[in-house]
Amino acid sequence: MSPHAAALSALGLEAAVRERLARYLDLLASWAARINLTGARDPDERVRVLVAPVLPAAPLLSGSLLDIGSGNGSPGLVLALLRPELPVTLLEPRTKRWAFLREAARAGGRPDVEVLRLRHDAYRGPAAGTVTLRALALPLTELPDLVALGGRLLVFGPAPPRPPAPFTAELSLPGPVHVLRRE
């Protein structure tokens, strides 16, 4: 049994979702011993920091998901594991983290997740219905072309300053998650 099982059960997730997330978190714990993926050091803390804040955003996803600077897999891979029907692309330019994400997507039962070793400004794929980012000091003015018209940008962490055009603030969720809509 996964050391993450009890903490994931406390979130009230269905069994299949808990299993996918446990496989991801177990792999994260083993890789974190070799490369810096998270400051969360025990199973309860990993669930509290990497999974719980992402849950309120899952119902907001539409179209495809593009996660910028995917690093340790939260929020992008966590959302992919919560919403297995959703097409997901993760962008991570650092080689070791990119390799981790590829393995974690497979371990979590989402081998279809596209994991690209790219920065956001090198991505040439289609705009996504939902774009996520966490803990990146990235000007929002660099992101409009990545978000489809009418799509959402979900910023995990501190509230961004007044959103630049073409974004408008839509709402804020616990976590904190700040939701901007592309006009």
PDB file of C-alpha atoms in Angstrom:
ATOM      1  CA  MET A   1       0.000   0.000   0.000  1.00  0.00           C
ATOM      2  CA  SER A   2       1.191   3.508  -0.846  1.00  0.00           C
ATOM      3  CA  PRO A   3       2.364   5.726   2.004  1.00  0.00           C
ATOM      4  CA  HIS A   4       0.187   8.421   0.395  1.00  0.00           C
ATOM      5  CA  ALA A   5      -3.029   6.361   0.587  1.00  0.00           C
ATOM      6  CA  ALA A   6      -4.353   7.713   3.906  1.00  0.00           C
ATOM      7  CA  ALA A   7      -3.801  11.368   3.015  1.00  0.00           C
ATOM      8  CA  LEU A   8      -5.404  10.880  -0.398  1.00  0.00           C
ATOM      9  CA  SER A   9      -8.379   9.055   1.155  1.00  0.00           C
ATOM     10  CA  ALA A  10      -8.966  12.025   3.435  1.00  0.00           C
ATOM     11  CA  LEU A  11      -9.600  14.164   0.330  1.00  0.00           C
ATOM     12  CA  GLY A  12     -12.682  12.102  -0.565  1.00  0.00           C
ATOM     13  CA  LEU A  13     -11.458  11.114  -4.017  1.00  0.00           C
ATOM     14  CA  GLU A  14     -12.754   8.021  -5.799  1.00  0.00           C
ATOM     15  CA  ALA A  15     -10.559   4.903  -5.624  1.00  0.00           C
ATOM     16  CA  ALA A  16      -9.275   5.026  -9.222  1.00  0.00           C
ATOM     17  CA  VAL A  17      -8.165   8.647  -8.838  1.00  0.00           C
ATOM     18  CA  ARG A  18      -6.495   7.918  -5.483  1.00  0.00           C
ATOM     19  CA  GLU A  19      -4.592   5.041  -7.084  1.00  0.00           C
ATOM     20  CA  ARG A  20      -3.320   7.177  -9.992  1.00  0.00           C
ATOM     21  CA  LEU A  21      -2.280   9.992  -7.655  1.00  0.00           C
ATOM     22  CA  ALA A  22      -0.583   7.571  -5.247  1.00  0.00           C
ATOM     23  CA  ARG A  23       1.546   6.123  -8.058  1.00  0.00           C
ATOM     24  CA  TYR A  24       2.595   9.637  -9.104  1.00  0.00           C
ATOM     25  CA  LEU A  25       3.386  10.702  -5.524  1.00  0.00           C
ATOM     26  CA  ASP A  26       5.283   7.484  -4.767  1.00  0.00           C
ATOM     27  CA  LEU A  27       7.458   8.049  -7.835  1.00  0.00           C
ATOM     28  CA  LEU A  28       7.924  11.699  -6.888  1.00  0.00           C
ATOM     29  CA  ALA A  29       9.131  10.663  -3.429  1.00  0.00           C
ATOM     30  CA  SER A  30      11.699   8.267  -4.880  1.00  0.00           C
ATOM     31  CA  TRP A  31      12.984  10.762  -7.479  1.00  0.00           C
ATOM     32  CA  ALA A  32      13.088  13.626  -4.968  1.00  0.00           C
ATOM     33  CA  ALA A  33      15.846  11.760  -3.145  1.00  0.00           C
ATOM     34  CA  ARG A  34      18.059  12.362  -6.220  1.00  0.00           C
ATOM     35  CA  ILE A  35      16.834  15.651  -7.710  1.00  0.00           C
ATOM     36  CA  ASN A  36      15.145  18.678  -6.177  1.00  0.00           C
ATOM     37  CA  LEU A  37      11.465  18.312  -7.112  1.00  0.00           C
ATOM     38  CA  THR A  38       9.671  19.536  -3.986  1.00  0.00           C
ATOM     39  CA  GLY A  39      10.253  20.771  -0.478  1.00  0.00           C
ATOM     40  CA  ALA A  40       7.437  18.507   0.742  1.00  0.00           C
ATOM     41  CA  ARG A  41       9.234  15.706   2.585  1.00  0.00           C
ATOM     42  CA  ASP A  42       6.552  13.326   3.858  1.00  0.00           C
ATOM     43  CA  PRO A  43       3.394  11.793   2.354  1.00  0.00           C
ATOM     44  CA  ASP A  44       0.925  14.049   4.209  1.00  0.00           C
ATOM     45  CA  GLU A  45       2.834  17.164   3.197  1.00  0.00           C
ATOM     46  CA  ARG A  46       3.099  16.076  -0.459  1.00  0.00           C
ATOM     47  CA  VAL A  47      -0.668  15.562  -0.626  1.00  0.00           C
ATOM     48  CA  ARG A  48      -1.338  18.850   1.199  1.00  0.00           C
ATOM     49  CA  VAL A  49       1.039  20.887  -1.000  1.00  0.00           C
ATOM     50  CA  LEU A  50       0.825  19.220  -4.410  1.00  0.00           C
ATOM     51  CA  VAL A  51      -2.669  17.712  -4.658  1.00  0.00           C
ATOM     52  CA  ALA A  52      -5.159  19.435  -2.335  1.00  0.00           C
ATOM     53  CA  PRO A  53      -4.703  22.973  -3.750  1.00  0.00           C
ATOM     54  CA  VAL A  54      -5.301  21.660  -7.287  1.00  0.00           C
ATOM     55  CA  LEU A  55      -8.659  20.009  -6.586  1.00  0.00           C
ATOM     56  CA  PRO A  56     -10.824  23.181  -6.812  1.00  0.00           C
ATOM     57  CA  ALA A  57      -9.507  23.841 -10.342  1.00  0.00           C
ATOM     58  CA  ALA A  58     -10.383  20.438 -11.833  1.00  0.00           C
ATOM     59  CA  PRO A  59     -14.041  21.300 -12.660  1.00  0.00           C
ATOM     60  CA  LEU A  60     -12.958  24.473 -14.502  1.00  0.00           C
ATOM     61  CA  LEU A  61     -10.937  22.698 -17.178  1.00  0.00           C
ATOM     62  CA  SER A  62     -12.230  22.760 -20.724  1.00  0.00           C
ATOM     63  CA  GLY A  63     -10.797  21.802 -24.077  1.00  0.00           C
ATOM     64  CA  SER A  64      -7.163  20.885 -23.662  1.00  0.00           C
ATOM     65  CA  LEU A  65      -4.739  21.691 -20.849  1.00  0.00           C
ATOM     66  CA  LEU A  66      -1.287  23.220 -21.262  1.00  0.00           C
ATOM     67  CA  ASP A  67       0.860  23.432 -18.115  1.00  0.00           C
ATOM     68  CA  ILE A  68       3.838  25.794 -18.222  1.00  0.00           C
ATOM     69  CA  GLY A  69       6.947  24.939 -16.208  1.00  0.00           C
ATOM     70  CA  SER A  70       5.553  21.609 -15.063  1.00  0.00           C
ATOM     71  CA  GLY A  71       8.514  20.765 -12.789  1.00  0.00           C
ATOM     72  CA  ASN A  72       7.240  18.306 -10.187  1.00  0.00           C
ATOM     73  CA  GLY A  73       3.880  17.716 -11.898  1.00  0.00           C
ATOM     74  CA  SER A  74       1.665  20.033  -9.873  1.00  0.00           C
ATOM     75  CA  PRO A  75      -0.699  21.353 -11.073  1.00  0.00           C
ATOM     76  CA  GLY A  76      -0.509  19.980 -14.640  1.00  0.00           C
ATOM     77  CA  LEU A  77       0.048  16.273 -14.096  1.00  0.00           C
ATOM     78  CA  VAL A  78      -2.209  16.231 -11.032  1.00  0.00           C
ATOM     79  CA  LEU A  79      -5.007  17.693 -13.170  1.00  0.00           C
ATOM     80  CA  ALA A  80      -4.287  15.104 -15.875  1.00  0.00           C
ATOM     81  CA  LEU A  81      -4.695  12.345 -13.285  1.00  0.00           C
ATOM     82  CA  LEU A  82      -7.908  13.905 -11.964  1.00  0.00           C
ATOM     83  CA  ARG A  83      -9.364  14.332 -15.464  1.00  0.00           C
ATOM     84  CA  PRO A  84      -8.193  11.346 -17.567  1.00  0.00           C
ATOM     85  CA  GLU A  85     -10.399  12.309 -20.523  1.00  0.00           C
ATOM     86  CA  LEU A  86      -8.604  15.642 -20.968  1.00  0.00           C
ATOM     87  CA  PRO A  87      -5.806  16.114 -23.545  1.00  0.00           C
ATOM     88  CA  VAL A  88      -2.802  17.441 -21.592  1.00  0.00           C
ATOM     89  CA  THR A  89       0.559  18.919 -22.591  1.00  0.00           C
ATOM     90  CA  LEU A  90       3.254  19.620 -20.019  1.00  0.00           C
ATOM     91  CA  LEU A  91       6.109  22.026 -20.805  1.00  0.00           C
ATOM     92  CA  GLU A  92       9.328  21.580 -18.835  1.00  0.00           C
ATOM     93  CA  PRO A  93      12.694  22.737 -20.210  1.00  0.00           C
ATOM     94  CA  ARG A  94      14.934  21.135 -17.537  1.00  0.00           C
ATOM     95  CA  THR A  95      16.066  17.663 -18.619  1.00  0.00           C
ATOM     96  CA  LYS A  96      15.850  15.830 -15.282  1.00  0.00           C
ATOM     97  CA  ARG A  97      12.384  17.199 -14.506  1.00  0.00           C
ATOM     98  CA  TRP A  98      11.232  16.472 -18.059  1.00  0.00           C
ATOM     99  CA  ALA A  99      12.412  12.857 -17.629  1.00  0.00           C
ATOM    100  CA  PHE A 100      10.610  12.622 -14.286  1.00  0.00           C
ATOM    101  CA  LEU A 101       7.362  13.938 -15.788  1.00  0.00           C
ATOM    102  CA  ARG A 102       7.454  11.427 -18.647  1.00  0.00           C
ATOM    103  CA  GLU A 103       7.895   8.567 -16.189  1.00  0.00           C
ATOM    104  CA  ALA A 104       5.311   9.979 -13.750  1.00  0.00           C
ATOM    105  CA  ALA A 105       2.682  10.320 -16.504  1.00  0.00           C
ATOM    106  CA  ARG A 106       3.190   6.658 -17.407  1.00  0.00           C
ATOM    107  CA  ALA A 107       3.185   5.554 -13.755  1.00  0.00           C
ATOM    108  CA  GLY A 108      -0.025   7.504 -13.162  1.00  0.00           C
ATOM    109  CA  GLY A 109      -1.749   5.754 -16.052  1.00  0.00           C
ATOM    110  CA  ARG A 110      -1.597   8.689 -18.482  1.00  0.00           C
ATOM    111  CA  PRO A 111       0.991   7.682 -21.118  1.00  0.00           C
ATOM    112  CA  ASP A 112      -0.975   9.891 -23.539  1.00  0.00           C
ATOM    113  CA  VAL A 113       0.112  13.070 -21.725  1.00  0.00           C
ATOM    114  CA  GLU A 114       2.487  14.951 -24.008  1.00  0.00           C
ATOM    115  CA  VAL A 115       5.607  16.022 -22.101  1.00  0.00           C
ATOM    116  CA  LEU A 116       7.739  18.479 -24.068  1.00  0.00           C
ATOM    117  CA  ARG A 117      11.206  19.696 -23.132  1.00  0.00           C
ATOM    118  CA  LEU A 118      10.432  23.301 -24.021  1.00  0.00           C
ATOM    119  CA  ARG A 119       9.978  26.721 -22.538  1.00  0.00           C
ATOM    120  CA  HIS A 120       6.633  28.433 -23.088  1.00  0.00           C
ATOM    121  CA  ASP A 121       8.122  30.799 -25.670  1.00  0.00           C
ATOM    122  CA  ALA A 122       9.309  27.888 -27.835  1.00  0.00           C
ATOM    123  CA  TYR A 123       5.951  26.068 -27.839  1.00  0.00           C
ATOM    124  CA  ARG A 124       4.373  26.060 -31.319  1.00  0.00           C
ATOM    125  CA  GLY A 125       1.360  23.856 -30.618  1.00  0.00           C
ATOM    126  CA  PRO A 126      -2.251  24.955 -30.613  1.00  0.00           C
ATOM    127  CA  ALA A 127      -3.649  27.326 -28.011  1.00  0.00           C
ATOM    128  CA  ALA A 128      -5.267  25.479 -25.103  1.00  0.00           C
ATOM    129  CA  GLY A 129      -8.672  25.885 -23.507  1.00  0.00           C
ATOM    130  CA  THR A 130      -6.917  25.978 -20.128  1.00  0.00           C
ATOM    131  CA  VAL A 131      -3.352  27.040 -19.341  1.00  0.00           C
ATOM    132  CA  THR A 132      -1.873  26.579 -15.865  1.00  0.00           C
ATOM    133  CA  LEU A 133       1.225  27.845 -14.151  1.00  0.00           C
ATOM    134  CA  ARG A 134       2.547  27.705 -10.618  1.00  0.00           C
ATOM    135  CA  ALA A 135       5.385  29.534  -8.914  1.00  0.00           C
ATOM    136  CA  LEU A 136       6.722  31.109 -12.102  1.00  0.00           C
ATOM    137  CA  ALA A 137       7.778  34.729 -12.329  1.00  0.00           C
ATOM    138  CA  LEU A 138       6.460  34.970 -15.857  1.00  0.00           C
ATOM    139  CA  PRO A 139       4.896  38.116 -17.290  1.00  0.00           C
ATOM    140  CA  LEU A 140       1.287  37.399 -18.230  1.00  0.00           C
ATOM    141  CA  THR A 141       1.852  39.470 -21.369  1.00  0.00           C
ATOM    142  CA  GLU A 142       3.836  36.493 -22.745  1.00  0.00           C
ATOM    143  CA  LEU A 143       0.888  34.096 -22.496  1.00  0.00           C
ATOM    144  CA  PRO A 144      -2.113  35.255 -24.576  1.00  0.00           C
ATOM    145  CA  ASP A 145      -1.165  33.235 -27.667  1.00  0.00           C
ATOM    146  CA  LEU A 146      -1.100  30.040 -25.570  1.00  0.00           C
ATOM    147  CA  VAL A 147      -4.692  30.474 -24.319  1.00  0.00           C
ATOM    148  CA  ALA A 148      -7.566  29.932 -26.755  1.00  0.00           C
ATOM    149  CA  LEU A 149     -10.113  32.720 -27.164  1.00  0.00           C
ATOM    150  CA  GLY A 150     -12.575  32.400 -24.298  1.00  0.00           C
ATOM    151  CA  GLY A 151     -10.153  30.045 -22.531  1.00  0.00           C
ATOM    152  CA  ARG A 152      -8.813  30.302 -19.004  1.00  0.00           C
ATOM    153  CA  LEU A 153      -5.435  30.951 -17.451  1.00  0.00           C
ATOM    154  CA  LEU A 154      -5.160  29.437 -13.953  1.00  0.00           C
ATOM    155  CA  VAL A 155      -2.430  30.960 -11.809  1.00  0.00           C
ATOM    156  CA  PHE A 156      -1.579  28.895  -8.710  1.00  0.00           C
ATOM    157  CA  GLY A 157      -0.070  31.023  -5.959  1.00  0.00           C
ATOM    158  CA  PRO A 158      -0.133  34.729  -5.187  1.00  0.00           C
ATOM    159  CA  ALA A 159      -2.632  36.862  -7.078  1.00  0.00           C
ATOM    160  CA  PRO A 160      -1.160  38.275 -10.252  1.00  0.00           C
ATOM    161  CA  PRO A 161      -1.093  42.043 -10.571  1.00  0.00           C
ATOM    162  CA  ARG A 162      -3.896  43.601 -12.569  1.00  0.00           C
ATOM    163  CA  PRO A 163      -4.283  41.297 -15.565  1.00  0.00           C
ATOM    164  CA  PRO A 164      -3.103  42.727 -18.877  1.00  0.00           C
ATOM    165  CA  ALA A 165      -5.342  42.706 -21.940  1.00  0.00           C
ATOM    166  CA  PRO A 166      -6.663  40.364 -23.273  1.00  0.00           C
ATOM    167  CA  PHE A 167      -7.128  38.753 -19.829  1.00  0.00           C
ATOM    168  CA  THR A 168      -9.822  39.622 -17.307  1.00  0.00           C
ATOM    169  CA  ALA A 169     -10.029  38.350 -13.754  1.00  0.00           C
ATOM    170  CA  GLU A 170     -12.835  35.818 -13.486  1.00  0.00           C
ATOM    171  CA  LEU A 171     -12.603  34.462  -9.925  1.00  0.00           C
ATOM    172  CA  SER A 172     -10.294  33.209  -7.195  1.00  0.00           C
ATOM    173  CA  LEU A 173     -10.532  29.768  -5.633  1.00  0.00           C
ATOM    174  CA  PRO A 174      -9.061  28.254  -2.477  1.00  0.00           C
ATOM    175  CA  GLY A 175      -5.525  27.114  -2.855  1.00  0.00           C
ATOM    176  CA  PRO A 176      -5.099  29.920  -3.938  1.00  0.00           C
ATOM    177  CA  VAL A 177      -5.981  29.663  -7.607  1.00  0.00           C
ATOM    178  CA  HIS A 178      -6.616  32.814  -9.620  1.00  0.00           C
ATOM    179  CA  VAL A 179      -8.687  32.358 -12.764  1.00  0.00           C
ATOM    180  CA  LEU A 180      -8.307  34.739 -15.703  1.00  0.00           C
ATOM    181  CA  ARG A 181     -10.338  34.547 -18.895  1.00  0.00           C
ATOM    182  CA  ARG A 182      -8.920  35.394 -22.309  1.00  0.00           C
ATOM    183  CA  GLU A 183     -11.238  37.776 -24.143  1.00  0.00           C
TER     184      GLU A 183
END
